[in-house]
Amino acid sequence: MSVSPLTHFNSEGQAQMVDVGDKAETARQARAAGSILMRPETLALIVAGSAQKGDVLGVARIAAIQGAKRTSELIPLCHPLALSKVSVDFEIDGKANAVHCLTRAECVGRTGVEMEALCAASIGLLTIYDMCKAVDRGMRIENIRLLEKVGGKSGHWTAS
């Protein structure tokens, strides 16, 4: 069988954890984003801080950070990383009736932190959904994506 360009498969096509043992430790960073769209009344509850379950964005921020820290437990072939920083910012978009989640993960290690940044964005948005679903089950989580990664052999990448 030919060698796959997908590094999580061996020459027999079986799933494997990528061997990063010979890679140099370098500073790594990644930024990710995503959005949750909702009814205007739901967004108003979040902005006013009057959602029944409390401070939606405060809880979502902590959940996003926790999600980044637990990425290797959720994504089977991810390496556990010693994260040095995770930041989570939310932007209210009244015109689109949305909350945008922007995350950043950093470490010094042998593999990148893209999955940690993406996981943080996903968990942050899912937490907003969970906390507001009693009033708006039609919310939509959209456009979760990597914005930028820095470090490692492949260098600096920015989304177009």
mmCIF file with all atom_site columns, C-alpha atoms in Angstrom:
data_model
loop_
_atom_site.group_PDB
_atom_site.id
_atom_site.type_symbol
_atom_site.label_atom_id
_atom_site.label_alt_id
_atom_site.label_comp_id
_atom_site.label_asym_id
_atom_site.label_entity_id
_atom_site.label_seq_id
_atom_site.pdbx_PDB_ins_code
_atom_site.Cartn_x
_atom_site.Cartn_y
_atom_site.Cartn_z
_atom_site.occupancy
_atom_site.B_iso_or_equiv
_atom_site.pdbx_formal_charge
_atom_site.auth_seq_id
_atom_site.auth_comp_id
_atom_site.auth_asym_id
_atom_site.auth_atom_id
_atom_site.pdbx_PDB_model_num
ATOM 1   C CA . MET A 1 1   ? 0.000   0.000  0.000  1.00 0.00 ? 1   MET A CA 1
ATOM 2   C CA . SER A 1 2   ? 1.281   3.521  -0.762 1.00 0.00 ? 2   SER A CA 1
ATOM 3   C CA . VAL A 1 3   ? 2.142   6.032  1.940  1.00 0.00 ? 3   VAL A CA 1
ATOM 4   C CA . SER A 1 4   ? -0.769  8.351  2.691  1.00 0.00 ? 4   SER A CA 1
ATOM 5   C CA . PRO A 1 5   ? -0.290  12.127 2.767  1.00 0.00 ? 5   PRO A CA 1
ATOM 6   C CA . LEU A 1 6   ? -2.530  11.994 5.856  1.00 0.00 ? 6   LEU A CA 1
ATOM 7   C CA . THR A 1 7   ? -0.082  11.666 8.740  1.00 0.00 ? 7   THR A CA 1
ATOM 8   C CA . HIS A 1 8   ? -2.560  9.942  11.058 1.00 0.00 ? 8   HIS A CA 1
ATOM 9   C CA . PHE A 1 9   ? -2.454  6.766  8.952  1.00 0.00 ? 9   PHE A CA 1
ATOM 10  C CA . ASN A 1 10  ? 0.428   4.309  8.667  1.00 0.00 ? 10  ASN A CA 1
ATOM 11  C CA . SER A 1 11  ? 1.486   2.556  5.455  1.00 0.00 ? 11  SER A CA 1
ATOM 12  C CA . GLU A 1 12  ? -1.200  -0.107 6.029  1.00 0.00 ? 12  GLU A CA 1
ATOM 13  C CA . GLY A 1 13  ? -3.934  2.548  6.331  1.00 0.00 ? 13  GLY A CA 1
ATOM 14  C CA . GLN A 1 14  ? -4.356  2.089  10.085 1.00 0.00 ? 14  GLN A CA 1
ATOM 15  C CA . ALA A 1 15  ? -4.879  5.037  12.417 1.00 0.00 ? 15  ALA A CA 1
ATOM 16  C CA . GLN A 1 16  ? -1.799  6.113  14.343 1.00 0.00 ? 16  GLN A CA 1
ATOM 17  C CA . MET A 1 17  ? -0.654  8.895  16.609 1.00 0.00 ? 17  MET A CA 1
ATOM 18  C CA . VAL A 1 18  ? 1.985   10.894 14.734 1.00 0.00 ? 18  VAL A CA 1
ATOM 19  C CA . ASP A 1 19  ? 5.509   10.470 16.127 1.00 0.00 ? 19  ASP A CA 1
ATOM 20  C CA . VAL A 1 20  ? 6.773   13.929 17.073 1.00 0.00 ? 20  VAL A CA 1
ATOM 21  C CA . GLY A 1 21  ? 9.695   12.687 19.178 1.00 0.00 ? 21  GLY A CA 1
ATOM 22  C CA . ASP A 1 22  ? 12.369  13.904 16.770 1.00 0.00 ? 22  ASP A CA 1
ATOM 23  C CA . LYS A 1 23  ? 10.819  17.339 16.226 1.00 0.00 ? 23  LYS A CA 1
ATOM 24  C CA . ALA A 1 24  ? 12.346  20.387 17.891 1.00 0.00 ? 24  ALA A CA 1
ATOM 25  C CA . GLU A 1 25  ? 10.372  22.216 20.550 1.00 0.00 ? 25  GLU A CA 1
ATOM 26  C CA . THR A 1 26  ? 9.346   25.613 19.232 1.00 0.00 ? 26  THR A CA 1
ATOM 27  C CA . ALA A 1 27  ? 6.907   28.341 20.203 1.00 0.00 ? 27  ALA A CA 1
ATOM 28  C CA . ARG A 1 28  ? 3.529   27.544 18.666 1.00 0.00 ? 28  ARG A CA 1
ATOM 29  C CA . GLN A 1 29  ? 0.396   29.653 18.377 1.00 0.00 ? 29  GLN A CA 1
ATOM 30  C CA . ALA A 1 30  ? -2.970  29.239 16.703 1.00 0.00 ? 30  ALA A CA 1
ATOM 31  C CA . ARG A 1 31  ? -6.053  31.412 16.364 1.00 0.00 ? 31  ARG A CA 1
ATOM 32  C CA . ALA A 1 32  ? -9.536  30.138 15.554 1.00 0.00 ? 32  ALA A CA 1
ATOM 33  C CA . ALA A 1 33  ? -13.030 31.578 15.301 1.00 0.00 ? 33  ALA A CA 1
ATOM 34  C CA . GLY A 1 34  ? -16.670 30.664 14.966 1.00 0.00 ? 34  GLY A CA 1
ATOM 35  C CA . SER A 1 35  ? -20.099 32.206 15.392 1.00 0.00 ? 35  SER A CA 1
ATOM 36  C CA . ILE A 1 36  ? -23.483 31.447 16.859 1.00 0.00 ? 36  ILE A CA 1
ATOM 37  C CA . LEU A 1 37  ? -26.521 33.081 15.281 1.00 0.00 ? 37  LEU A CA 1
ATOM 38  C CA . MET A 1 38  ? -29.733 33.567 17.227 1.00 0.00 ? 38  MET A CA 1
ATOM 39  C CA . ARG A 1 39  ? -32.952 35.509 17.548 1.00 0.00 ? 39  ARG A CA 1
ATOM 40  C CA . PRO A 1 40  ? -32.594 39.187 18.516 1.00 0.00 ? 40  PRO A CA 1
ATOM 41  C CA . GLU A 1 41  ? -34.358 38.535 21.843 1.00 0.00 ? 41  GLU A CA 1
ATOM 42  C CA . THR A 1 42  ? -31.821 35.851 22.732 1.00 0.00 ? 42  THR A CA 1
ATOM 43  C CA . LEU A 1 43  ? -28.902 38.144 21.964 1.00 0.00 ? 43  LEU A CA 1
ATOM 44  C CA . ALA A 1 44  ? -30.555 40.844 24.102 1.00 0.00 ? 44  ALA A CA 1
ATOM 45  C CA . LEU A 1 45  ? -30.693 38.418 27.064 1.00 0.00 ? 45  LEU A CA 1
ATOM 46  C CA . ILE A 1 46  ? -26.983 37.648 26.678 1.00 0.00 ? 46  ILE A CA 1
ATOM 47  C CA . VAL A 1 47  ? -26.007 41.320 26.396 1.00 0.00 ? 47  VAL A CA 1
ATOM 48  C CA . ALA A 1 48  ? -28.150 42.302 29.386 1.00 0.00 ? 48  ALA A CA 1
ATOM 49  C CA . GLY A 1 49  ? -26.783 39.437 31.468 1.00 0.00 ? 49  GLY A CA 1
ATOM 50  C CA . SER A 1 50  ? -30.325 38.355 32.245 1.00 0.00 ? 50  SER A CA 1
ATOM 51  C CA . ALA A 1 51  ? -30.314 34.829 30.862 1.00 0.00 ? 51  ALA A CA 1
ATOM 52  C CA . GLN A 1 52  ? -31.884 32.386 33.315 1.00 0.00 ? 52  GLN A CA 1
ATOM 53  C CA . LYS A 1 53  ? -28.618 30.463 33.782 1.00 0.00 ? 53  LYS A CA 1
ATOM 54  C CA . GLY A 1 54  ? -26.535 33.591 34.473 1.00 0.00 ? 54  GLY A CA 1
ATOM 55  C CA . ASP A 1 55  ? -23.475 35.153 32.827 1.00 0.00 ? 55  ASP A CA 1
ATOM 56  C CA . VAL A 1 56  ? -23.540 33.324 29.505 1.00 0.00 ? 56  VAL A CA 1
ATOM 57  C CA . LEU A 1 57  ? -20.303 34.723 28.080 1.00 0.00 ? 57  LEU A CA 1
ATOM 58  C CA . GLY A 1 58  ? -18.409 34.367 31.355 1.00 0.00 ? 58  GLY A CA 1
ATOM 59  C CA . VAL A 1 59  ? -19.313 30.698 31.627 1.00 0.00 ? 59  VAL A CA 1
ATOM 60  C CA . ALA A 1 60  ? -18.655 30.144 27.904 1.00 0.00 ? 60  ALA A CA 1
ATOM 61  C CA . ARG A 1 61  ? -15.173 31.688 28.270 1.00 0.00 ? 61  ARG A CA 1
ATOM 62  C CA . ILE A 1 62  ? -14.259 29.274 31.084 1.00 0.00 ? 62  ILE A CA 1
ATOM 63  C CA . ALA A 1 63  ? -15.734 26.340 29.131 1.00 0.00 ? 63  ALA A CA 1
ATOM 64  C CA . ALA A 1 64  ? -13.711 27.298 26.043 1.00 0.00 ? 64  ALA A CA 1
ATOM 65  C CA . ILE A 1 65  ? -10.485 27.403 28.048 1.00 0.00 ? 65  ILE A CA 1
ATOM 66  C CA . GLN A 1 66  ? -11.326 24.040 29.598 1.00 0.00 ? 66  GLN A CA 1
ATOM 67  C CA . GLY A 1 67  ? -12.089 22.673 26.127 1.00 0.00 ? 67  GLY A CA 1
ATOM 68  C CA . ALA A 1 68  ? -8.651  23.706 24.878 1.00 0.00 ? 68  ALA A CA 1
ATOM 69  C CA . LYS A 1 69  ? -7.023  22.034 27.880 1.00 0.00 ? 69  LYS A CA 1
ATOM 70  C CA . ARG A 1 70  ? -8.910  18.778 27.265 1.00 0.00 ? 70  ARG A CA 1
ATOM 71  C CA . THR A 1 71  ? -8.543  18.573 23.486 1.00 0.00 ? 71  THR A CA 1
ATOM 72  C CA . SER A 1 72  ? -6.440  15.397 23.584 1.00 0.00 ? 72  SER A CA 1
ATOM 73  C CA . GLU A 1 73  ? -9.210  13.678 25.574 1.00 0.00 ? 73  GLU A CA 1
ATOM 74  C CA . LEU A 1 74  ? -11.802 14.603 22.936 1.00 0.00 ? 74  LEU A CA 1
ATOM 75  C CA . ILE A 1 75  ? -9.841  14.145 19.688 1.00 0.00 ? 75  ILE A CA 1
ATOM 76  C CA . PRO A 1 76  ? -8.364  10.627 19.797 1.00 0.00 ? 76  PRO A CA 1
ATOM 77  C CA . LEU A 1 77  ? -5.043  11.168 18.003 1.00 0.00 ? 77  LEU A CA 1
ATOM 78  C CA . CYS A 1 78  ? -4.149  14.603 19.422 1.00 0.00 ? 78  CYS A CA 1
ATOM 79  C CA . HIS A 1 79  ? -1.091  14.817 21.622 1.00 0.00 ? 79  HIS A CA 1
ATOM 80  C CA . PRO A 1 80  ? -1.627  16.183 25.136 1.00 0.00 ? 80  PRO A CA 1
ATOM 81  C CA . LEU A 1 81  ? 0.019   19.613 25.264 1.00 0.00 ? 81  LEU A CA 1
ATOM 82  C CA . ALA A 1 82  ? 1.249   21.819 28.066 1.00 0.00 ? 82  ALA A CA 1
ATOM 83  C CA . LEU A 1 83  ? -0.550  24.982 27.014 1.00 0.00 ? 83  LEU A CA 1
ATOM 84  C CA . SER A 1 84  ? 1.096   28.208 28.117 1.00 0.00 ? 84  SER A CA 1
ATOM 85  C CA . LYS A 1 85  ? -1.861  30.430 27.222 1.00 0.00 ? 85  LYS A CA 1
ATOM 86  C CA . VAL A 1 86  ? -5.455  30.229 26.037 1.00 0.00 ? 86  VAL A CA 1
ATOM 87  C CA . SER A 1 87  ? -7.453  33.387 25.409 1.00 0.00 ? 87  SER A CA 1
ATOM 88  C CA . VAL A 1 88  ? -11.101 33.657 24.437 1.00 0.00 ? 88  VAL A CA 1
ATOM 89  C CA . ASP A 1 89  ? -12.876 36.793 23.259 1.00 0.00 ? 89  ASP A CA 1
ATOM 90  C CA . PHE A 1 90  ? -16.501 37.247 22.314 1.00 0.00 ? 90  PHE A CA 1
ATOM 91  C CA . GLU A 1 91  ? -17.805 39.922 19.971 1.00 0.00 ? 91  GLU A CA 1
ATOM 92  C CA . ILE A 1 92  ? -21.475 40.868 19.953 1.00 0.00 ? 92  ILE A CA 1
ATOM 93  C CA . ASP A 1 93  ? -22.790 41.448 16.435 1.00 0.00 ? 93  ASP A CA 1
ATOM 94  C CA . GLY A 1 94  ? -26.182 43.104 16.731 1.00 0.00 ? 94  GLY A CA 1
ATOM 95  C CA . LYS A 1 95  ? -26.583 43.459 12.973 1.00 0.00 ? 95  LYS A CA 1
ATOM 96  C CA . ALA A 1 96  ? -26.241 39.687 12.417 1.00 0.00 ? 96  ALA A CA 1
ATOM 97  C CA . ASN A 1 97  ? -27.809 38.705 15.791 1.00 0.00 ? 97  ASN A CA 1
ATOM 98  C CA . ALA A 1 98  ? -24.672 36.729 16.519 1.00 0.00 ? 98  ALA A CA 1
ATOM 99  C CA . VAL A 1 99  ? -21.891 36.186 18.984 1.00 0.00 ? 99  VAL A CA 1
ATOM 100 C CA . HIS A 1 100 ? -18.471 35.645 17.407 1.00 0.00 ? 100 HIS A CA 1
ATOM 101 C CA . CYS A 1 101 ? -15.924 33.625 19.379 1.00 0.00 ? 101 CYS A CA 1
ATOM 102 C CA . LEU A 1 102 ? -12.213 34.278 18.813 1.00 0.00 ? 102 LEU A CA 1
ATOM 103 C CA . THR A 1 103 ? -9.677  31.995 20.472 1.00 0.00 ? 103 THR A CA 1
ATOM 104 C CA . ARG A 1 104 ? -5.911  31.801 20.741 1.00 0.00 ? 104 ARG A CA 1
ATOM 105 C CA . ALA A 1 105 ? -3.836  28.903 22.063 1.00 0.00 ? 105 ALA A CA 1
ATOM 106 C CA . GLU A 1 106 ? -0.092  28.935 22.724 1.00 0.00 ? 106 GLU A CA 1
ATOM 107 C CA . CYS A 1 107 ? 2.566   26.459 23.826 1.00 0.00 ? 107 CYS A CA 1
ATOM 108 C CA . VAL A 1 108 ? 6.195   25.545 23.414 1.00 0.00 ? 108 VAL A CA 1
ATOM 109 C CA . GLY A 1 109 ? 6.199   22.054 22.028 1.00 0.00 ? 109 GLY A CA 1
ATOM 110 C CA . ARG A 1 110 ? 6.752   19.579 19.221 1.00 0.00 ? 110 ARG A CA 1
ATOM 111 C CA . THR A 1 111 ? 3.318   19.839 17.642 1.00 0.00 ? 111 THR A CA 1
ATOM 112 C CA . GLY A 1 112 ? 0.898   22.633 16.851 1.00 0.00 ? 112 GLY A CA 1
ATOM 113 C CA . VAL A 1 113 ? -2.022  23.986 18.846 1.00 0.00 ? 113 VAL A CA 1
ATOM 114 C CA . GLU A 1 114 ? -4.534  24.321 16.007 1.00 0.00 ? 114 GLU A CA 1
ATOM 115 C CA . MET A 1 115 ? -6.846  21.671 17.442 1.00 0.00 ? 115 MET A CA 1
ATOM 116 C CA . GLU A 1 116 ? -6.771  23.348 20.861 1.00 0.00 ? 116 GLU A CA 1
ATOM 117 C CA . ALA A 1 117 ? -7.784  26.713 19.386 1.00 0.00 ? 117 ALA A CA 1
ATOM 118 C CA . LEU A 1 118 ? -10.527 25.060 17.304 1.00 0.00 ? 118 LEU A CA 1
ATOM 119 C CA . CYS A 1 119 ? -11.764 23.022 20.248 1.00 0.00 ? 119 CYS A CA 1
ATOM 120 C CA . ALA A 1 120 ? -11.894 26.150 22.418 1.00 0.00 ? 120 ALA A CA 1
ATOM 121 C CA . ALA A 1 121 ? -14.044 27.954 19.842 1.00 0.00 ? 121 ALA A CA 1
ATOM 122 C CA . SER A 1 122 ? -16.351 24.958 19.452 1.00 0.00 ? 122 SER A CA 1
ATOM 123 C CA . ILE A 1 123 ? -16.850 24.415 23.185 1.00 0.00 ? 123 ILE A CA 1
ATOM 124 C CA . GLY A 1 124 ? -17.362 28.142 23.824 1.00 0.00 ? 124 GLY A CA 1
ATOM 125 C CA . LEU A 1 125 ? -20.111 28.290 21.201 1.00 0.00 ? 125 LEU A CA 1
ATOM 126 C CA . LEU A 1 126 ? -21.699 25.041 22.365 1.00 0.00 ? 126 LEU A CA 1
ATOM 127 C CA . THR A 1 127 ? -21.826 26.459 25.893 1.00 0.00 ? 127 THR A CA 1
ATOM 128 C CA . ILE A 1 128 ? -23.675 29.541 24.658 1.00 0.00 ? 128 ILE A CA 1
ATOM 129 C CA . TYR A 1 129 ? -26.133 27.206 22.943 1.00 0.00 ? 129 TYR A CA 1
ATOM 130 C CA . ASP A 1 130 ? -26.562 25.135 26.098 1.00 0.00 ? 130 ASP A CA 1
ATOM 131 C CA . MET A 1 131 ? -27.167 28.153 28.294 1.00 0.00 ? 131 MET A CA 1
ATOM 132 C CA . CYS A 1 132 ? -29.709 29.741 25.926 1.00 0.00 ? 132 CYS A CA 1
ATOM 133 C CA . LYS A 1 133 ? -31.488 26.736 24.403 1.00 0.00 ? 133 LYS A CA 1
ATOM 134 C CA . ALA A 1 134 ? -34.474 27.129 26.726 1.00 0.00 ? 134 ALA A CA 1
ATOM 135 C CA . VAL A 1 135 ? -35.420 30.315 24.869 1.00 0.00 ? 135 VAL A CA 1
ATOM 136 C CA . ASP A 1 136 ? -33.974 29.641 21.396 1.00 0.00 ? 136 ASP A CA 1
ATOM 137 C CA . ARG A 1 137 ? -33.451 26.082 20.157 1.00 0.00 ? 137 ARG A CA 1
ATOM 138 C CA . GLY A 1 138 ? -32.974 27.390 16.600 1.00 0.00 ? 138 GLY A CA 1
ATOM 139 C CA . MET A 1 139 ? -29.566 28.945 17.234 1.00 0.00 ? 139 MET A CA 1
ATOM 140 C CA . ARG A 1 140 ? -26.964 28.011 14.604 1.00 0.00 ? 140 ARG A CA 1
ATOM 141 C CA . ILE A 1 141 ? -23.269 27.475 15.188 1.00 0.00 ? 141 ILE A CA 1
ATOM 142 C CA . GLU A 1 142 ? -21.393 28.356 12.012 1.00 0.00 ? 142 GLU A CA 1
ATOM 143 C CA . ASN A 1 143 ? -18.049 28.907 10.374 1.00 0.00 ? 143 ASN A CA 1
ATOM 144 C CA . ILE A 1 144 ? -15.706 27.348 12.928 1.00 0.00 ? 144 ILE A CA 1
ATOM 145 C CA . ARG A 1 145 ? -12.312 27.714 11.305 1.00 0.00 ? 145 ARG A CA 1
ATOM 146 C CA . LEU A 1 146 ? -8.609  28.152 11.801 1.00 0.00 ? 146 LEU A CA 1
ATOM 147 C CA . LEU A 1 147 ? -7.506  31.754 11.248 1.00 0.00 ? 147 LEU A CA 1
ATOM 148 C CA . GLU A 1 148 ? -3.763  31.467 11.778 1.00 0.00 ? 148 GLU A CA 1
ATOM 149 C CA . LYS A 1 149 ? -1.019  29.143 12.970 1.00 0.00 ? 149 LYS A CA 1
ATOM 150 C CA . VAL A 1 150 ? 2.541   30.087 13.820 1.00 0.00 ? 150 VAL A CA 1
ATOM 151 C CA . GLY A 1 151 ? 5.548   27.861 14.503 1.00 0.00 ? 151 GLY A CA 1
ATOM 152 C CA . GLY A 1 152 ? 6.831   24.458 13.607 1.00 0.00 ? 152 GLY A CA 1
ATOM 153 C CA . LYS A 1 153 ? 8.308   23.093 10.421 1.00 0.00 ? 153 LYS A CA 1
ATOM 154 C CA . SER A 1 154 ? 5.504   24.418 8.203  1.00 0.00 ? 154 SER A CA 1
ATOM 155 C CA . GLY A 1 155 ? 5.959   27.952 9.555  1.00 0.00 ? 155 GLY A CA 1
ATOM 156 C CA . HIS A 1 156 ? 3.343   30.702 9.494  1.00 0.00 ? 156 HIS A CA 1
ATOM 157 C CA . TRP A 1 157 ? -0.049  30.112 7.877  1.00 0.00 ? 157 TRP A CA 1
ATOM 158 C CA . THR A 1 158 ? -2.924  32.584 7.660  1.00 0.00 ? 158 THR A CA 1
ATOM 159 C CA . ALA A 1 159 ? -6.402  31.882 6.304  1.00 0.00 ? 159 ALA A CA 1
ATOM 160 C CA . SER A 1 160 ? -7.256  33.645 3.070  1.00 0.00 ? 160 SER A CA 1
#
